[in-house]
Amino acid sequence: MESSIENQDYPWYAGNSRLIEPSVSGRWLAAHILQAAIIMFWVGLNTLSELQVFDPDVAMYEQGLVLIPHMAAEGIGVGPGGVVTDTFPYFAIAFVHWVASLVLLFGGYYHLAVGPSDLSKGGRGNTKRFAFDWDDPKQLGYILGNHLLFIGFASILFAGWMINHGIYDPTVGEVHAVTPTAENFTHIYQYGWSTPGFNPFFIDNLGDLAAGHILIGLFDMLGGIWHINVAPFSWEQQLGARRDNYSADGLIGLSLGGVAIMGFISAYFCAVNTFVYPVEFYGAALEVKFNVAPYFKDSVELGDGVYSSRAWLSNVTYYVGFYCLQGHLFHSLRAMGVKFENLPKALGAAFKVESSQPTEAAQPAGE
């Protein structure tokens, strides 16, 4: 199937949708790598920007910081009471992200301009193994499996950080390591609104936090191995074909829907949990308000025009999740056959009003 990028007029909102043809799968990969490069660059730049304005004599949450509080909560550069004792690790982390962004930038450029446009035609390393076709559920499952392996590895890596280095524990005001016990692993199955004292949004100890990351990481890695080796069952493939889930728009819509749900969960978790997001770094827990849409408000007034780091992070995360939800709806409707490019013409026809009254002919001047 030949590329249709150059010979079709794509609307401005199409974005990466113009890269859905398997013949341009290399460009699809390049777009995703370059997006990761932008994220890495932003993290490095914003960390350095926060370091420029950071004042250790002022509460961290009153300075509108977001990334430094994250690193402090992970036990980096802080001592007893959450006091920042060393800012060099923050600079080093920013620099590492900048280097990573450059590596990703060159990787994106390679797949855009040097590597094969169609990954199925091969390339360096095991590039060919990641070629895909929207009508090949087995190959799509293989790619999903590799993603799950990376996510699971990252989760276990964070648990390893907690076990070997430790993170900030606001209950004792110190950074310390933790080794989850068998009891912590059994607690995981009790979390939920039906078990008193085990609301997942109010987890309050490092042992359960570490055990949860280990179990989720193992579950993701097992799921990754499964999807790499086992094709979707026949009933799943029929479901996908019937609802068009295996089209580009169908899969993107499902993915954006999942990201939106995680965004909403993360926003509320940050707003109310003062253990994973300590008060020392993020400020007091927020109040959930509703105007045109839900939003989170500081429960403690910090001054005119001053908002806590918790308020910034929760609200931004919520609205990013909200926009991902719009993307989910957009792509899901496209997968169901909605042609958004035809909407202006259809709306114009629907709202066109023609007068039923006869129009008098204009009289010549002077009569």
Coordinates of C-alpha atoms in Angstrom, one line a residue:
M1 CA 0.0 0.0 0.0
E2 CA 1.6 3.3 -1.1
S3 CA 1.8 6.4 1.0
S4 CA -1.1 8.7 0.6
I5 CA 0.5 11.6 2.6
E6 CA 1.4 13.6 -0.5
N7 CA -1.6 13.0 -2.7
Q8 CA -4.4 13.7 -0.2
D9 CA -5.6 16.8 1.5
Y10 CA -5.6 16.2 5.2
P11 CA -7.4 18.6 7.5
W12 CA -5.3 20.6 10.0
Y13 CA -6.5 18.5 12.9
A14 CA -5.5 15.1 11.4
G15 CA -2.1 15.2 13.1
N16 CA -0.4 11.8 13.1
S17 CA -3.6 10.4 11.4
R18 CA -1.9 11.1 8.1
L19 CA 0.7 8.4 9.1
I20 CA -1.6 5.5 9.4
E21 CA -0.5 3.7 6.2
P22 CA 1.9 0.8 6.9
S23 CA 4.1 2.1 4.1
V24 CA 5.0 5.1 6.3
S25 CA 5.3 3.2 9.6
G26 CA 8.9 4.6 9.9
R27 CA 7.5 8.1 10.0
W28 CA 4.9 7.0 12.6
L29 CA 7.8 5.8 14.8
A30 CA 9.7 9.0 14.2
A31 CA 6.8 11.1 15.3
H32 CA 6.5 9.2 18.6
I33 CA 10.3 9.3 19.2
L34 CA 10.3 13.1 18.6
Q35 CA 7.3 13.5 20.9
A36 CA 9.3 11.7 23.6
A37 CA 12.3 14.0 22.9
I38 CA 10.1 17.1 23.4
I39 CA 8.9 15.7 26.8
M40 CA 12.5 15.0 27.9
F41 CA 13.6 18.5 26.8
W42 CA 10.7 20.1 28.7
V43 CA 11.6 18.2 31.9
G44 CA 15.2 19.4 31.7
L45 CA 14.3 23.0 30.8
N46 CA 11.6 23.3 33.5
T47 CA 13.8 21.7 36.2
L48 CA 16.5 24.3 35.5
S49 CA 13.9 27.1 35.4
E50 CA 12.6 26.0 38.8
L51 CA 16.2 25.9 40.2
Q52 CA 16.7 29.5 39.1
V53 CA 13.8 30.7 41.2
F54 CA 14.0 28.2 44.1
D55 CA 14.4 29.8 47.5
P56 CA 15.2 27.3 50.3
D57 CA 13.9 29.8 52.9
V58 CA 10.4 29.8 51.4
A59 CA 8.0 26.8 51.6
M60 CA 8.5 24.8 48.4
Y61 CA 4.7 24.6 47.7
E62 CA 4.4 28.4 47.8
Q63 CA 6.8 28.9 44.9
G64 CA 4.7 27.3 42.2
L65 CA 7.2 24.4 41.7
V66 CA 6.2 21.0 40.3
L67 CA 9.3 19.0 39.3
I68 CA 11.5 19.8 42.3
P69 CA 8.8 18.7 44.7
H70 CA 8.6 15.4 42.8
M71 CA 12.3 14.8 43.2
A72 CA 12.2 15.8 46.9
A73 CA 9.3 13.4 47.5
E74 CA 11.5 10.6 46.0
G75 CA 14.1 11.4 48.7
I76 CA 16.5 13.2 46.4
G77 CA 18.4 16.2 47.9
V78 CA 16.4 16.4 51.1
G79 CA 17.2 15.7 54.8
P80 CA 15.1 15.5 58.0
G81 CA 11.9 17.5 57.9
G82 CA 12.0 17.7 54.1
V83 CA 14.7 20.4 54.1
V84 CA 16.6 20.6 50.9
T85 CA 20.2 20.0 51.6
D86 CA 21.7 19.7 48.1
T87 CA 20.4 21.1 44.8
F88 CA 23.1 19.6 42.6
P89 CA 21.1 16.3 42.1
Y90 CA 18.3 18.4 40.6
F91 CA 20.8 20.0 38.1
A92 CA 22.2 16.6 37.3
I93 CA 18.8 15.1 36.6
A94 CA 17.9 18.1 34.4
F95 CA 21.1 17.6 32.4
V96 CA 20.5 13.8 32.0
H97 CA 17.0 14.6 30.6
W98 CA 18.6 17.1 28.1
V99 CA 21.1 14.5 26.9
A100 CA 18.3 12.0 26.6
S101 CA 16.3 14.5 24.6
L102 CA 19.2 14.9 22.1
V103 CA 19.5 11.1 21.8
L104 CA 15.8 10.8 21.0
L105 CA 16.0 13.8 18.6
F106 CA 18.7 12.0 16.6
G107 CA 16.7 8.8 16.7
G108 CA 13.6 10.6 15.5
Y109 CA 15.6 12.2 12.7
Y110 CA 17.1 8.9 11.7
H111 CA 13.7 7.2 11.3
L112 CA 12.3 10.3 9.5
A113 CA 15.0 10.9 7.0
V114 CA 17.5 8.0 6.9
G115 CA 15.8 4.8 8.0
P116 CA 13.2 3.0 5.9
S117 CA 9.8 4.6 5.5
D118 CA 8.3 1.1 5.7
L119 CA 9.6 -0.8 8.7
S120 CA 8.7 -4.1 7.1
K121 CA 11.6 -3.5 4.6
G122 CA 14.1 -3.8 7.4
G123 CA 16.7 -1.4 8.8
R124 CA 19.2 -1.4 11.6
G125 CA 18.9 -3.9 14.4
N126 CA 15.5 -5.5 15.0
T127 CA 13.6 -2.7 13.4
K128 CA 11.7 -5.1 11.1
R129 CA 10.2 -6.9 14.0
F130 CA 8.2 -3.7 14.9
A131 CA 6.6 -3.3 11.5
F132 CA 2.9 -3.4 11.8
D133 CA -0.4 -3.6 9.9
W134 CA -3.7 -2.5 11.4
D135 CA -5.2 -5.7 10.1
D136 CA -2.7 -7.9 12.0
P137 CA -3.8 -8.3 15.6
K138 CA -0.9 -10.7 16.4
Q139 CA 1.7 -8.0 15.5
L140 CA -0.2 -5.3 17.3
G141 CA -0.2 -7.5 20.4
Y142 CA 3.5 -8.0 20.0
I143 CA 4.0 -4.2 20.1
L144 CA 1.7 -3.8 23.0
G145 CA 3.6 -6.6 24.8
N146 CA 6.9 -4.7 24.5
H147 CA 5.3 -1.5 25.8
L148 CA 4.0 -3.5 28.8
L149 CA 7.4 -4.9 29.5
F150 CA 8.9 -1.4 29.7
I151 CA 6.1 -0.1 31.9
G152 CA 6.4 -3.1 34.3
F153 CA 10.2 -2.7 34.4
A154 CA 9.8 1.0 35.3
S155 CA 7.4 0.1 38.1
I156 CA 9.8 -2.5 39.6
L157 CA 12.7 -0.1 39.2
F158 CA 10.9 2.5 41.3
A159 CA 10.2 -0.2 44.0
G160 CA 13.9 -1.1 43.9
W161 CA 14.7 2.6 44.5
M162 CA 12.4 2.5 47.6
I163 CA 14.0 -0.6 48.9
N164 CA 17.7 0.4 48.3
H165 CA 17.6 4.2 48.6
G166 CA 14.3 5.1 50.2
I167 CA 11.9 8.0 49.6
Y168 CA 10.6 10.7 51.9
D169 CA 8.2 9.4 54.6
P170 CA 6.1 12.3 55.9
T171 CA 5.0 10.2 58.9
V172 CA 8.5 10.4 60.4
G173 CA 9.9 13.4 58.4
E174 CA 12.9 11.5 57.0
V175 CA 14.1 9.6 54.0
H176 CA 14.4 6.0 54.7
A177 CA 14.3 2.7 52.8
V178 CA 11.6 0.0 53.2
T179 CA 11.4 -3.7 52.6
P180 CA 7.8 -4.8 52.0
T181 CA 6.7 -7.7 54.0
A182 CA 4.2 -10.5 53.2
E183 CA 1.6 -8.6 55.0
N184 CA 2.1 -5.6 52.7
F185 CA 1.4 -7.9 49.7
T186 CA -1.8 -9.2 51.2
H187 CA -2.9 -5.6 51.9
I188 CA -2.9 -4.9 48.1
Y189 CA -6.0 -7.1 47.7
Q190 CA -7.9 -5.2 50.4
Y191 CA -7.6 -1.8 48.8
G192 CA -11.0 -0.6 47.6
W193 CA -13.9 1.4 48.9
S194 CA -15.5 -1.8 50.3
T195 CA -12.7 -2.4 52.9
P196 CA -12.6 0.1 55.8
G197 CA -9.2 1.8 56.1
F198 CA -8.1 0.7 52.6
N199 CA -9.2 3.5 50.3
P200 CA -6.5 3.4 47.5
F201 CA -6.5 7.2 47.3
F202 CA -5.4 7.4 51.0
I203 CA -2.5 4.9 51.1
D204 CA -0.4 6.0 54.0
N205 CA 2.7 3.7 54.4
L206 CA 5.8 2.9 52.3
G207 CA 5.4 -0.9 52.7
D208 CA 2.1 -1.0 50.8
L209 CA 3.4 1.5 48.3
A210 CA 6.5 -0.6 47.5
A211 CA 4.5 -3.9 47.4
G212 CA 1.9 -2.3 45.1
H213 CA 4.6 -1.2 42.6
I214 CA 6.2 -4.7 42.6
L215 CA 2.9 -6.5 42.0
I216 CA 1.8 -4.0 39.3
G217 CA 5.2 -4.3 37.6
L218 CA 5.1 -8.1 37.6
F219 CA 1.6 -8.1 36.3
D220 CA 2.5 -5.7 33.5
M221 CA 5.6 -7.8 32.6
L222 CA 3.6 -11.1 32.6
G223 CA 1.0 -9.3 30.4
G224 CA 3.8 -8.2 28.1
I225 CA 5.2 -11.7 27.7
W226 CA 1.7 -13.0 27.1
H227 CA 0.9 -10.5 24.3
I228 CA 4.3 -11.0 22.7
N229 CA 3.7 -14.8 22.4
V230 CA -0.1 -15.2 22.2
A231 CA -2.3 -13.8 19.5
P232 CA -5.7 -12.3 20.6
F233 CA -8.3 -15.0 20.9
S234 CA -10.8 -15.4 18.0
W235 CA -13.7 -13.8 20.0
E236 CA -11.5 -10.8 20.6
Q237 CA -10.6 -10.5 17.0
Q238 CA -14.2 -10.7 16.0
L239 CA -15.1 -8.0 18.6
G240 CA -12.3 -5.8 17.2
A241 CA -13.5 -6.3 13.6
R242 CA -17.1 -5.7 14.5
R243 CA -16.4 -2.4 16.4
D244 CA -13.4 -1.4 14.3
N245 CA -11.1 -1.5 17.3
Y246 CA -8.2 -2.7 15.1
S247 CA -8.3 0.4 12.9
A248 CA -5.8 3.2 13.6
D249 CA -8.5 5.5 15.0
G250 CA -10.0 2.7 17.0
L251 CA -6.8 1.8 18.8
I252 CA -5.8 5.4 19.3
G253 CA -9.2 6.2 20.7
L254 CA -8.9 3.3 23.2
S255 CA -5.4 4.4 24.2
L256 CA -6.5 8.0 24.7
G257 CA -9.5 6.8 26.8
G258 CA -7.1 4.9 29.0
V259 CA -4.8 7.9 29.4
A260 CA -7.8 10.1 30.2
I261 CA -8.9 7.8 33.0
M262 CA -5.4 7.7 34.5
G263 CA -5.3 11.5 34.3
F264 CA -8.5 11.8 36.3
I265 CA -7.3 9.3 38.9
S266 CA -3.8 11.0 39.2
A267 CA -5.4 14.4 39.6
Y268 CA -7.6 13.3 42.4
F269 CA -4.9 11.2 44.0
C270 CA -2.6 14.2 44.1
A271 CA -5.3 16.5 45.4
V272 CA -6.2 14.4 48.5
N273 CA -3.2 12.2 49.3
T274 CA -0.7 13.8 51.6
F275 CA 1.6 10.8 52.0
V276 CA 2.8 10.2 48.5
Y277 CA 2.5 14.0 47.9
P278 CA 3.8 15.3 51.2
V279 CA 2.5 18.6 52.6
E280 CA 6.0 19.8 53.1
F281 CA 6.5 19.9 49.3
Y282 CA 3.0 20.3 47.8
G283 CA 1.0 22.0 50.5
A284 CA -2.2 21.0 52.2
A285 CA -4.8 18.7 50.6
L286 CA -7.2 20.4 48.2
E287 CA -11.0 20.9 48.1
V288 CA -12.9 19.5 45.2
K289 CA -15.1 22.2 43.7
F290 CA -17.4 22.4 40.7
N291 CA -18.2 25.3 38.4
V292 CA -18.5 24.7 34.7
A293 CA -16.2 21.7 35.3
P294 CA -14.7 20.1 38.4
Y295 CA -11.6 21.8 39.7
F296 CA -9.4 21.7 42.8
K297 CA -9.0 24.6 45.2
D298 CA -6.4 25.2 48.0
S299 CA -7.9 24.6 51.4
V300 CA -5.4 27.0 52.9
E301 CA -5.1 30.6 51.6
L302 CA -1.5 31.3 50.6
G303 CA -1.9 34.9 49.5
D304 CA -3.5 36.9 46.7
G305 CA -2.7 35.1 43.4
V306 CA -0.6 32.4 45.0
Y307 CA -1.5 28.7 44.5
S308 CA 0.1 25.7 45.9
S309 CA 2.2 23.2 43.9
R310 CA -0.6 20.7 44.7
A311 CA -3.2 22.9 43.1
W312 CA -1.1 23.5 40.0
L313 CA -0.3 19.8 39.5
S314 CA -3.8 18.5 40.2
N315 CA -5.6 21.0 38.0
V316 CA -3.2 20.7 35.1
T317 CA -3.3 16.9 35.2
Y318 CA -7.1 17.0 35.3
Y319 CA -7.4 19.2 32.2
V320 CA -4.8 17.2 30.3
G321 CA -6.9 14.1 31.1
F322 CA -10.0 16.1 29.9
Y323 CA -8.4 16.9 26.6
C324 CA -7.3 13.3 26.1
L325 CA -10.9 12.4 26.7
Q326 CA -11.9 14.6 23.8
G327 CA -9.2 12.9 21.7
H328 CA -10.8 9.6 22.7
L329 CA -14.2 10.7 21.5
F330 CA -12.8 12.2 18.3
H331 CA -10.9 9.1 17.2
S332 CA -13.6 6.6 18.4
L333 CA -16.2 8.5 16.4
R334 CA -13.9 8.4 13.3
A335 CA -13.5 4.7 13.8
M336 CA -17.3 4.4 13.8
G337 CA -17.4 6.2 10.4
V338 CA -18.0 9.8 11.4
K339 CA -16.4 12.1 8.8
F340 CA -15.6 15.3 10.7
E341 CA -14.3 17.0 7.5
N342 CA -17.9 16.8 6.2
L343 CA -19.4 18.5 9.3
P344 CA -19.1 22.2 8.1
K345 CA -20.9 21.4 4.9
A346 CA -23.6 19.4 6.7
L347 CA -24.1 22.0 9.4
G348 CA -24.3 24.7 6.7
A349 CA -27.0 22.8 4.9
A350 CA -28.9 22.1 8.1
F351 CA -29.0 25.7 9.2
K352 CA -29.5 27.3 5.9
V353 CA -32.7 29.3 6.0
E354 CA -34.4 30.4 2.8
S355 CA -37.1 33.1 2.9
S356 CA -40.6 32.0 1.8
Q357 CA -41.6 35.6 1.2
P358 CA -41.5 37.0 -2.4
T359 CA -38.9 39.6 -3.0
E360 CA -40.1 42.8 -4.7
A361 CA -38.1 43.8 -7.7
A362 CA -36.2 47.0 -7.3
Q363 CA -37.8 50.0 -9.1
P364 CA -35.7 52.0 -11.5
A365 CA -34.7 55.4 -10.3
G366 CA -36.9 58.2 -11.4
E367 CA -40.1 56.3 -11.8

